[in-house]
Structure formats: structure tokens, C-alpha cells
GROMACS .gro file of C-alpha atoms in nm:
model
  329
    1UNK     CA    1   1.949  -1.006  -1.693
    2UNK     CA    2   1.663  -0.767  -1.743
    3UNK     CA    3   1.643  -0.524  -1.444
    4UNK     CA    4   1.301  -0.438  -1.315
    5UNK     CA    5   1.235  -0.112  -1.366
    6UNK     CA    6   0.961   0.159  -1.268
    7UNK     CA    7   0.852   0.330  -1.574
    8UNK     CA    8   0.552   0.530  -1.411
    9UNK     CA    9   0.296   0.559  -1.222
   10UNK     CA   10  -0.133   0.633  -1.174
   11UNK     CA   11  -0.369   0.687  -0.809
   12UNK     CA   12  -0.726   0.728  -0.780
   13UNK     CA   13  -0.962   0.733  -0.526
   14UNK     CA   14  -1.273   0.803  -0.411
   15UNK     CA   15  -1.486   1.189  -0.484
   16UNK     CA   16  -1.644   1.149  -0.170
   17UNK     CA   17  -1.378   1.371   0.115
   18UNK     CA   18  -1.447   1.285   0.500
   19UNK     CA   19  -1.313   1.542   0.677
   20UNK     CA   20  -1.274   1.476   1.096
   21UNK     CA   21  -1.560   1.767   1.147
   22UNK     CA   22  -1.753   1.450   1.012
   23UNK     CA   23  -1.624   1.218   1.296
   24UNK     CA   24  -1.700   1.537   1.539
   25UNK     CA   25  -2.047   1.528   1.464
   26UNK     CA   26  -2.068   1.194   1.473
   27UNK     CA   27  -1.891   1.122   1.828
   28UNK     CA   28  -2.006   1.434   2.012
   29UNK     CA   29  -1.592   1.509   2.074
   30UNK     CA   30  -1.307   1.702   1.935
   31UNK     CA   31  -1.212   1.345   1.716
   32UNK     CA   32  -0.998   1.677   1.419
   33UNK     CA   33  -0.743   1.804   1.729
   34UNK     CA   34  -0.599   1.384   1.876
   35UNK     CA   35  -0.645   1.346   1.476
   36UNK     CA   36  -0.459   1.550   1.333
   37UNK     CA   37  -0.201   1.600   1.627
   38UNK     CA   38  -0.178   1.262   1.646
   39UNK     CA   39  -0.095   1.070   1.341
   40UNK     CA   40  -0.168   1.411   1.063
   41UNK     CA   41  -0.457   1.309   0.888
   42UNK     CA   42  -0.742   1.593   0.819
   43UNK     CA   43  -0.946   1.439   0.553
   44UNK     CA   44  -0.932   1.146   0.382
   45UNK     CA   45  -1.175   0.947   0.111
   46UNK     CA   46  -1.441   0.644   0.096
   47UNK     CA   47  -1.595   0.475  -0.119
   48UNK     CA   48  -2.005   0.587  -0.224
   49UNK     CA   49  -2.224   0.291  -0.184
   50UNK     CA   50  -2.147   0.214  -0.543
   51UNK     CA   51  -1.800   0.235  -0.531
   52UNK     CA   52  -1.565  -0.103  -0.509
   53UNK     CA   53  -1.249  -0.216  -0.412
   54UNK     CA   54  -1.197  -0.282  -0.864
   55UNK     CA   55  -1.320   0.020  -0.930
   56UNK     CA   56  -1.032   0.211  -0.764
   57UNK     CA   57  -0.771  -0.065  -0.906
   58UNK     CA   58  -0.933  -0.063  -1.243
   59UNK     CA   59  -0.863   0.368  -1.254
   60UNK     CA   60  -0.516   0.393  -1.101
   61UNK     CA   61  -0.410   0.061  -1.314
   62UNK     CA   62  -0.490   0.281  -1.698
   63UNK     CA   63  -0.344   0.610  -1.541
   64UNK     CA   64  -0.070   0.380  -1.486
   65UNK     CA   65  -0.080   0.249  -1.838
   66UNK     CA   66  -0.146   0.558  -2.050
   67UNK     CA   67   0.149   0.716  -1.802
   68UNK     CA   68   0.396   0.421  -1.924
   69UNK     CA   69   0.308   0.567  -2.315
   70UNK     CA   70   0.193   0.189  -2.373
   71UNK     CA   71  -0.131   0.015  -2.472
   72UNK     CA   72  -0.298  -0.205  -2.274
   73UNK     CA   73  -0.217  -0.579  -2.430
   74UNK     CA   74   0.176  -0.517  -2.388
   75UNK     CA   75   0.095  -0.608  -2.023
   76UNK     CA   76   0.219  -0.981  -1.928
   77UNK     CA   77   0.105  -0.953  -1.576
   78UNK     CA   78  -0.129  -0.749  -1.343
   79UNK     CA   79  -0.032  -0.839  -0.975
   80UNK     CA   80  -0.373  -0.645  -0.720
   81UNK     CA   81  -0.188  -0.674  -0.333
   82UNK     CA   82  -0.524  -0.563  -0.117
   83UNK     CA   83  -0.728  -0.779   0.153
   84UNK     CA   84  -1.057  -0.561   0.048
   85UNK     CA   85  -1.125  -0.751  -0.221
   86UNK     CA   86  -1.419  -0.757  -0.477
   87UNK     CA   87  -1.514  -1.075  -0.400
   88UNK     CA   88  -1.359  -1.394  -0.158
   89UNK     CA   89  -1.357  -1.558  -0.525
   90UNK     CA   90  -1.281  -1.488  -0.786
   91UNK     CA   91  -1.020  -1.264  -0.752
   92UNK     CA   92  -0.965  -0.906  -0.817
   93UNK     CA   93  -0.689  -0.904  -1.065
   94UNK     CA   94  -0.865  -1.030  -1.324
   95UNK     CA   95  -1.152  -0.865  -1.300
   96UNK     CA   96  -0.925  -0.554  -1.348
   97UNK     CA   97  -0.787  -0.728  -1.625
   98UNK     CA   98  -1.087  -0.708  -1.843
   99UNK     CA   99  -1.188  -0.394  -1.746
  100UNK     CA  100  -0.778  -0.257  -1.846
  101UNK     CA  101  -0.838  -0.451  -2.210
  102UNK     CA  102  -0.519  -0.606  -2.051
  103UNK     CA  103  -0.664  -0.947  -2.267
  104UNK     CA  104  -0.287  -1.069  -2.308
  105UNK     CA  105  -0.156  -1.108  -1.921
  106UNK     CA  106  -0.209  -1.334  -1.709
  107UNK     CA  107  -0.318  -1.214  -1.316
  108UNK     CA  108  -0.312  -1.321  -0.910
  109UNK     CA  109  -0.417  -1.107  -0.644
  110UNK     CA  110  -0.195  -1.094  -0.295
  111UNK     CA  111  -0.272  -1.076   0.041
  112UNK     CA  112   0.032  -0.938   0.284
  113UNK     CA  113  -0.259  -0.733   0.419
  114UNK     CA  114  -0.134  -0.319   0.451
  115UNK     CA  115   0.255  -0.542   0.331
  116UNK     CA  116   0.086  -0.656   0.047
  117UNK     CA  117   0.191  -0.356  -0.232
  118UNK     CA  118   0.522  -0.357  -0.157
  119UNK     CA  119   0.568  -0.747  -0.095
  120UNK     CA  120   0.386  -0.735  -0.477
  121UNK     CA  121   0.675  -0.526  -0.612
  122UNK     CA  122   0.951  -0.737  -0.498
  123UNK     CA  123   0.771  -1.075  -0.656
  124UNK     CA  124   0.694  -0.853  -0.964
  125UNK     CA  125   1.105  -0.763  -1.025
  126UNK     CA  126   1.185  -1.076  -0.933
  127UNK     CA  127   0.953  -1.225  -1.226
  128UNK     CA  128   1.161  -0.949  -1.493
  129UNK     CA  129   1.431  -1.022  -1.346
  130UNK     CA  130   1.414  -1.449  -1.356
  131UNK     CA  131   1.187  -1.463  -1.722
  132UNK     CA  132   1.215  -1.318  -2.038
  133UNK     CA  133   0.882  -1.373  -2.154
  134UNK     CA  134   0.760  -1.083  -1.904
  135UNK     CA  135   0.801  -0.739  -2.008
  136UNK     CA  136   0.518  -0.542  -1.833
  137UNK     CA  137   0.451  -0.623  -1.519
  138UNK     CA  138   0.080  -0.365  -1.342
  139UNK     CA  139   0.123  -0.362  -0.992
  140UNK     CA  140  -0.150  -0.154  -0.800
  141UNK     CA  141  -0.256  -0.158  -0.399
  142UNK     CA  142  -0.549  -0.130  -0.399
  143UNK     CA  143  -0.765  -0.039  -0.080
  144UNK     CA  144  -1.155   0.005   0.040
  145UNK     CA  145  -1.132  -0.085   0.388
  146UNK     CA  146  -1.406   0.206   0.462
  147UNK     CA  147  -1.687  -0.032   0.311
  148UNK     CA  148  -1.495  -0.264   0.667
  149UNK     CA  149  -1.555  -0.018   0.947
  150UNK     CA  150  -1.768  -0.051   1.158
  151UNK     CA  151  -1.846   0.370   1.254
  152UNK     CA  152  -1.883   0.279   1.672
  153UNK     CA  153  -1.551   0.182   1.678
  154UNK     CA  154  -1.343   0.500   1.694
  155UNK     CA  155  -1.019   0.358   1.653
  156UNK     CA  156  -1.096   0.199   1.353
  157UNK     CA  157  -1.349   0.436   1.155
  158UNK     CA  158  -1.126   0.775   1.187
  159UNK     CA  159  -0.802   0.644   1.038
  160UNK     CA  160  -0.867   0.401   0.719
  161UNK     CA  161  -1.002   0.486   0.416
  162UNK     CA  162  -0.976   0.355   0.036
  163UNK     CA  163  -0.765   0.434  -0.270
  164UNK     CA  164  -0.566   0.262  -0.476
  165UNK     CA  165  -0.214   0.335  -0.641
  166UNK     CA  166   0.011   0.180  -0.969
  167UNK     CA  167   0.301   0.156  -1.078
  168UNK     CA  168   0.405  -0.013  -1.389
  169UNK     CA  169   0.669  -0.230  -1.416
  170UNK     CA  170   0.940  -0.304  -1.780
  171UNK     CA  171   1.203  -0.486  -1.752
  172UNK     CA  172   1.502  -0.363  -1.913
  173UNK     CA  173   1.926  -0.454  -1.963
  174UNK     CA  174   2.062  -0.176  -1.734
  175UNK     CA  175   2.201  -0.276  -1.365
  176UNK     CA  176   2.215   0.068  -1.251
  177UNK     CA  177   1.819   0.127  -1.237
  178UNK     CA  178   1.534  -0.018  -1.149
  179UNK     CA  179   1.516  -0.302  -0.807
  180UNK     CA  180   1.819  -0.278  -0.630
  181UNK     CA  181   1.781  -0.523  -0.305
  182UNK     CA  182   1.397  -0.657  -0.075
  183UNK     CA  183   1.371  -0.798   0.250
  184UNK     CA  184   1.038  -0.985   0.382
  185UNK     CA  185   0.958  -1.048   0.739
  186UNK     CA  186   0.669  -1.174   0.938
  187UNK     CA  187   0.586  -1.169   1.344
  188UNK     CA  188   0.307  -1.376   1.274
  189UNK     CA  189   0.258  -1.454   1.628
  190UNK     CA  190   0.070  -1.091   1.627
  191UNK     CA  191  -0.230  -1.217   1.352
  192UNK     CA  192  -0.489  -1.207   1.580
  193UNK     CA  193  -0.436  -0.845   1.708
  194UNK     CA  194  -0.635  -0.683   1.432
  195UNK     CA  195  -0.773  -0.846   1.118
  196UNK     CA  196  -1.130  -0.897   0.966
  197UNK     CA  197  -1.201  -1.232   1.110
  198UNK     CA  198  -1.502  -1.341   0.997
  199UNK     CA  199  -1.633  -1.495   0.635
  200UNK     CA  200  -1.355  -1.715   0.548
  201UNK     CA  201  -1.351  -2.124   0.618
  202UNK     CA  202  -1.308  -2.051   1.055
  203UNK     CA  203  -1.562  -1.787   1.081
  204UNK     CA  204  -1.819  -1.871   0.819
  205UNK     CA  205  -2.071  -1.558   0.747
  206UNK     CA  206  -2.380  -1.623   0.980
  207UNK     CA  207  -2.589  -1.462   1.285
  208UNK     CA  208  -2.316  -1.509   1.574
  209UNK     CA  209  -1.999  -1.369   1.318
  210UNK     CA  210  -2.261  -1.070   1.233
  211UNK     CA  211  -2.337  -0.982   1.606
  212UNK     CA  212  -1.958  -1.033   1.704
  213UNK     CA  213  -1.877  -0.773   1.412
  214UNK     CA  214  -1.685  -1.035   1.315
  215UNK     CA  215  -1.732  -0.932   0.923
  216UNK     CA  216  -1.548  -0.601   1.030
  217UNK     CA  217  -1.219  -0.484   1.103
  218UNK     CA  218  -1.122  -0.520   1.459
  219UNK     CA  219  -0.848  -0.393   1.696
  220UNK     CA  220  -0.843  -0.732   1.926
  221UNK     CA  221  -0.540  -0.719   2.108
  222UNK     CA  222  -0.264  -0.384   2.140
  223UNK     CA  223   0.066  -0.392   1.935
  224UNK     CA  224   0.340  -0.298   2.122
  225UNK     CA  225   0.394   0.051   2.097
  226UNK     CA  226   0.735   0.003   1.869
  227UNK     CA  227   0.706  -0.259   1.652
  228UNK     CA  228   0.656  -0.061   1.356
  229UNK     CA  229   0.956   0.216   1.435
  230UNK     CA  230   1.182  -0.166   1.555
  231UNK     CA  231   1.145  -0.360   1.245
  232UNK     CA  232   1.182  -0.067   0.984
  233UNK     CA  233   1.493   0.010   1.089
  234UNK     CA  234   1.590  -0.311   1.038
  235UNK     CA  235   1.478  -0.328   0.747
  236UNK     CA  236   1.643   0.046   0.689
  237UNK     CA  237   2.027  -0.121   0.797
  238UNK     CA  238   1.874  -0.447   0.672
  239UNK     CA  239   1.904  -0.306   0.255
  240UNK     CA  240   2.153  -0.028   0.296
  241UNK     CA  241   2.355  -0.327   0.445
  242UNK     CA  242   2.372  -0.492   0.100
  243UNK     CA  243   2.392  -0.244  -0.073
  244UNK     CA  244   2.718  -0.136   0.071
  245UNK     CA  245   2.575   0.257   0.178
  246UNK     CA  246   2.467   0.448   0.484
  247UNK     CA  247   2.097   0.516   0.544
  248UNK     CA  248   2.180   0.912   0.497
  249UNK     CA  249   2.280   0.803   0.102
  250UNK     CA  250   1.891   0.716   0.042
  251UNK     CA  251   1.742   0.977  -0.179
  252UNK     CA  252   1.325   0.886  -0.085
  253UNK     CA  253   1.142   0.698   0.216
  254UNK     CA  254   0.821   0.576   0.151
  255UNK     CA  255   0.644   0.365   0.466
  256UNK     CA  256   0.336   0.327   0.526
  257UNK     CA  257   0.124   0.591   0.667
  258UNK     CA  258   0.016   0.453   0.965
  259UNK     CA  259   0.142   0.762   1.169
  260UNK     CA  260   0.318   1.013   1.141
  261UNK     CA  261   0.492   0.957   1.449
  262UNK     CA  262   0.627   0.659   1.447
  263UNK     CA  263   0.795   0.724   1.041
  264UNK     CA  264   0.974   1.069   1.204
  265UNK     CA  265   1.077   0.805   1.480
  266UNK     CA  266   1.246   0.554   1.220
  267UNK     CA  267   1.420   0.830   1.016
  268UNK     CA  268   1.552   1.016   1.388
  269UNK     CA  269   1.715   0.657   1.500
  270UNK     CA  270   1.959   0.691   1.231
  271UNK     CA  271   1.982   1.051   1.165
  272UNK     CA  272   1.811   1.088   0.843
  273UNK     CA  273   1.652   1.424   0.737
  274UNK     CA  274   1.286   1.366   0.830
  275UNK     CA  275   1.175   1.488   0.504
  276UNK     CA  276   1.347   1.225   0.273
  277UNK     CA  277   0.970   1.048   0.375
  278UNK     CA  278   0.660   1.189   0.189
  279UNK     CA  279   0.389   1.130   0.320
  280UNK     CA  280   0.008   1.209   0.200
  281UNK     CA  281  -0.217   1.080   0.489
  282UNK     CA  282  -0.302   1.456   0.576
  283UNK     CA  283  -0.524   1.377   0.287
  284UNK     CA  284  -0.624   1.053   0.221
  285UNK     CA  285  -0.606   0.938   0.578
  286UNK     CA  286  -0.471   0.598   0.627
  287UNK     CA  287  -0.522   0.355   0.273
  288UNK     CA  288  -0.329  -0.005   0.377
  289UNK     CA  289  -0.137  -0.164   0.064
  290UNK     CA  290  -0.264   0.135  -0.141
  291UNK     CA  291  -0.132   0.401   0.009
  292UNK     CA  292   0.266   0.363  -0.103
  293UNK     CA  293   0.234   0.385  -0.403
  294UNK     CA  294  -0.062   0.647  -0.429
  295UNK     CA  295   0.276   0.852  -0.221
  296UNK     CA  296   0.524   0.767  -0.513
  297UNK     CA  297   0.282   0.908  -0.722
  298UNK     CA  298   0.172   1.213  -0.555
  299UNK     CA  299   0.575   1.235  -0.539
  300UNK     CA  300   0.628   1.189  -0.901
  301UNK     CA  301   0.393   1.469  -1.035
  302UNK     CA  302   0.484   1.701  -0.765
  303UNK     CA  303   0.839   1.688  -0.997
  304UNK     CA  304   0.985   1.546  -0.629
  305UNK     CA  305   1.154   1.240  -0.765
  306UNK     CA  306   1.415   1.308  -1.038
  307UNK     CA  307   1.574   0.977  -1.270
  308UNK     CA  308   1.866   0.810  -1.059
  309UNK     CA  309   1.659   0.846  -0.754
  310UNK     CA  310   1.704   0.618  -0.461
  311UNK     CA  311   1.393   0.481  -0.333
  312UNK     CA  312   1.302   0.263  -0.003
  313UNK     CA  313   0.942   0.100  -0.011
  314UNK     CA  314   0.907  -0.028   0.354
  315UNK     CA  315   0.505  -0.107   0.399
  316UNK     CA  316   0.416  -0.371   0.729
  317UNK     CA  317   0.032  -0.483   0.808
  318UNK     CA  318  -0.176  -0.683   1.015
  319UNK     CA  319  -0.010  -1.079   1.036
  320UNK     CA  320   0.209  -0.866   1.173
  321UNK     CA  321   0.381  -0.827   0.778
  322UNK     CA  322   0.688  -0.663   0.652
  323UNK     CA  323   0.849  -0.559   0.387
  324UNK     CA  324   1.128  -0.390   0.238
  325UNK     CA  325   1.225  -0.289  -0.162
  326UNK     CA  326   1.474  -0.058  -0.307
  327UNK     CA  327   1.489   0.053  -0.627
  328UNK     CA  328   1.628   0.354  -0.836
  329UNK     CA  329   1.388   0.534  -1.008
   0.00000   0.00000   0.00000
């Protein structure tokens, strides 16, 4: 059986940097101190009017292909994980495929909100493990949530940002590297707590949708305070148990970068060194389905990851959707 191994990464962010000071001026109050203290966000990147999700995805994907040392024509499948697509239809992945010149690949989009990338990574691994016709799969997490922000809503406008990250997977006959295990979970009872509720078949675009800002990201209700640490802990224990290891034996954790204290709380519960969680929200804000592959690329570029390291990827997002995947690098 082929094993799904990580051979390269890529990342892309818009040039436009939005600092916390921007929001201090916008709201006429000190937002900067709260953001630094409570979520560790100092800056974020937003797309210009001429940039979009596909632009970011293409750039990140191209870098992963170049870093992997292969031709775009060798890619068998492209999966784009996003909940900020280029269009409602057609799929963003089709646009990305054409612009990359990956003319021999199949494509599809996957939407599990901010858990989408880890979910897509698991799906890609299963393609490689179960079907010998697949050899290279490009998985991209792309996010342009700035396009859906209401600047009058401090709760969303100050947190969310844009970016894309990509991982190139290769099928190899090596059981000691690559995909090890995974775990998916959804708490659908929270599906109406946060989202973009306009523009679909339930609320097609009309004057009411626009006046109620349903076409923009909204926090409708507060999630239970410990929902992320509780579920992330559950996922870590589940995957560690399946691998018959202690959670302390995991070398690196790449967890949804929405709140540094939720990440630390999770590791503290398991008595794991906080330094094992790699985070980039201080520079890039919260980039949803892109944050985990972006963080991995940053870590790889800084030589923080070495061959043989055990990595746990853990994502969570609206729905509420959760996903975990373990890989040996």
C-alpha cells in the first residue's frame, strides 16, 4: 500500500498589511492591547480589491510544486479547502488547476469551514492509500475572509485575515513516514452560531439579505467557552491512543490559530510543552482553512521540522466541524 507523505509546502499572503493600529483609528479606542493580550494578533494581511481566493491558492500551490521539484503536469489531483470561494460555481479548484498548468489533474473543492484543510489532507491521504493511480496530490487551504467582513463589527473585523497554504503529498511505499491516523467530528447543533448566511439557496441575494448583512460574516451566538480545548484534547487523545503513544511523544502541534490561549489550555491539560505548538497568528491574524498549512510552511522554512518528526494537525471551524490528522514527516 502506498503511504501519503508530505514532500513540500507553499504559502502566499497579500502584500497589504493591516496593523492593530488601523483598528485603533477606525474605532477610536485601544483595540491593539486586547488583541495582543488575548489572541496574540499584531498584524494581518488583507487582499486588495484586485486579489481573490484563487490568486492566493495559485501562488501557494505553485510554490509547493516548485519546492517539491516536480512539474505541474505530474499532479493527479488538486483539492482546494475554502469557505471563501472564487465563485459559488464553478469550483475554485478548477480555476487553480488551469492557472497552474496542472492539466492532467482532477479537482474538487472541499468546505468544512476552518477545519477544511485538515479534512482535505485526510481525504487526499486516503486517495493515495487506496488507489494506485494517484501519485501526487496538491492540497491547498485558501482564505479571503476580508471580502466578507463588516468593518462595523469589531468581533470579526479585527480577527480575520487572508492567505493560502499548500502541501504536496506523494504516494510512497514507506510505512514509516506520512499519514498515520485521523479523526473527524462535527457538532452540527452549532451550525447557526457563526457563518455567512446570505447568498445560498436558503437566503438568496435580495434587499433583505443586504440590509441584514447576511452576506457578511456574523457571530450570532457565543460558543461554549471551552468547546475548542475540550474537543482538541479529545482528538489528541484519540489519535495518540490509536498510535499507542503518549501525547507527549508528538513532536509538533499545528492547531487552528484562532486563539493562543485555547491552544495553550489544550496542551496544559495534557502536560505538553507549549513550545510544541507552532503559531503564526501574531504576524498573519486568523486565516481560517489556510492557517495550518501556512504555519507548517513557516516552520519548514525556518528548519523547525526534521525528518521523522510526528506532527498532529488539528482544525476546527464553523458547523462546528473538527478534524485531526497525524503525519510522520
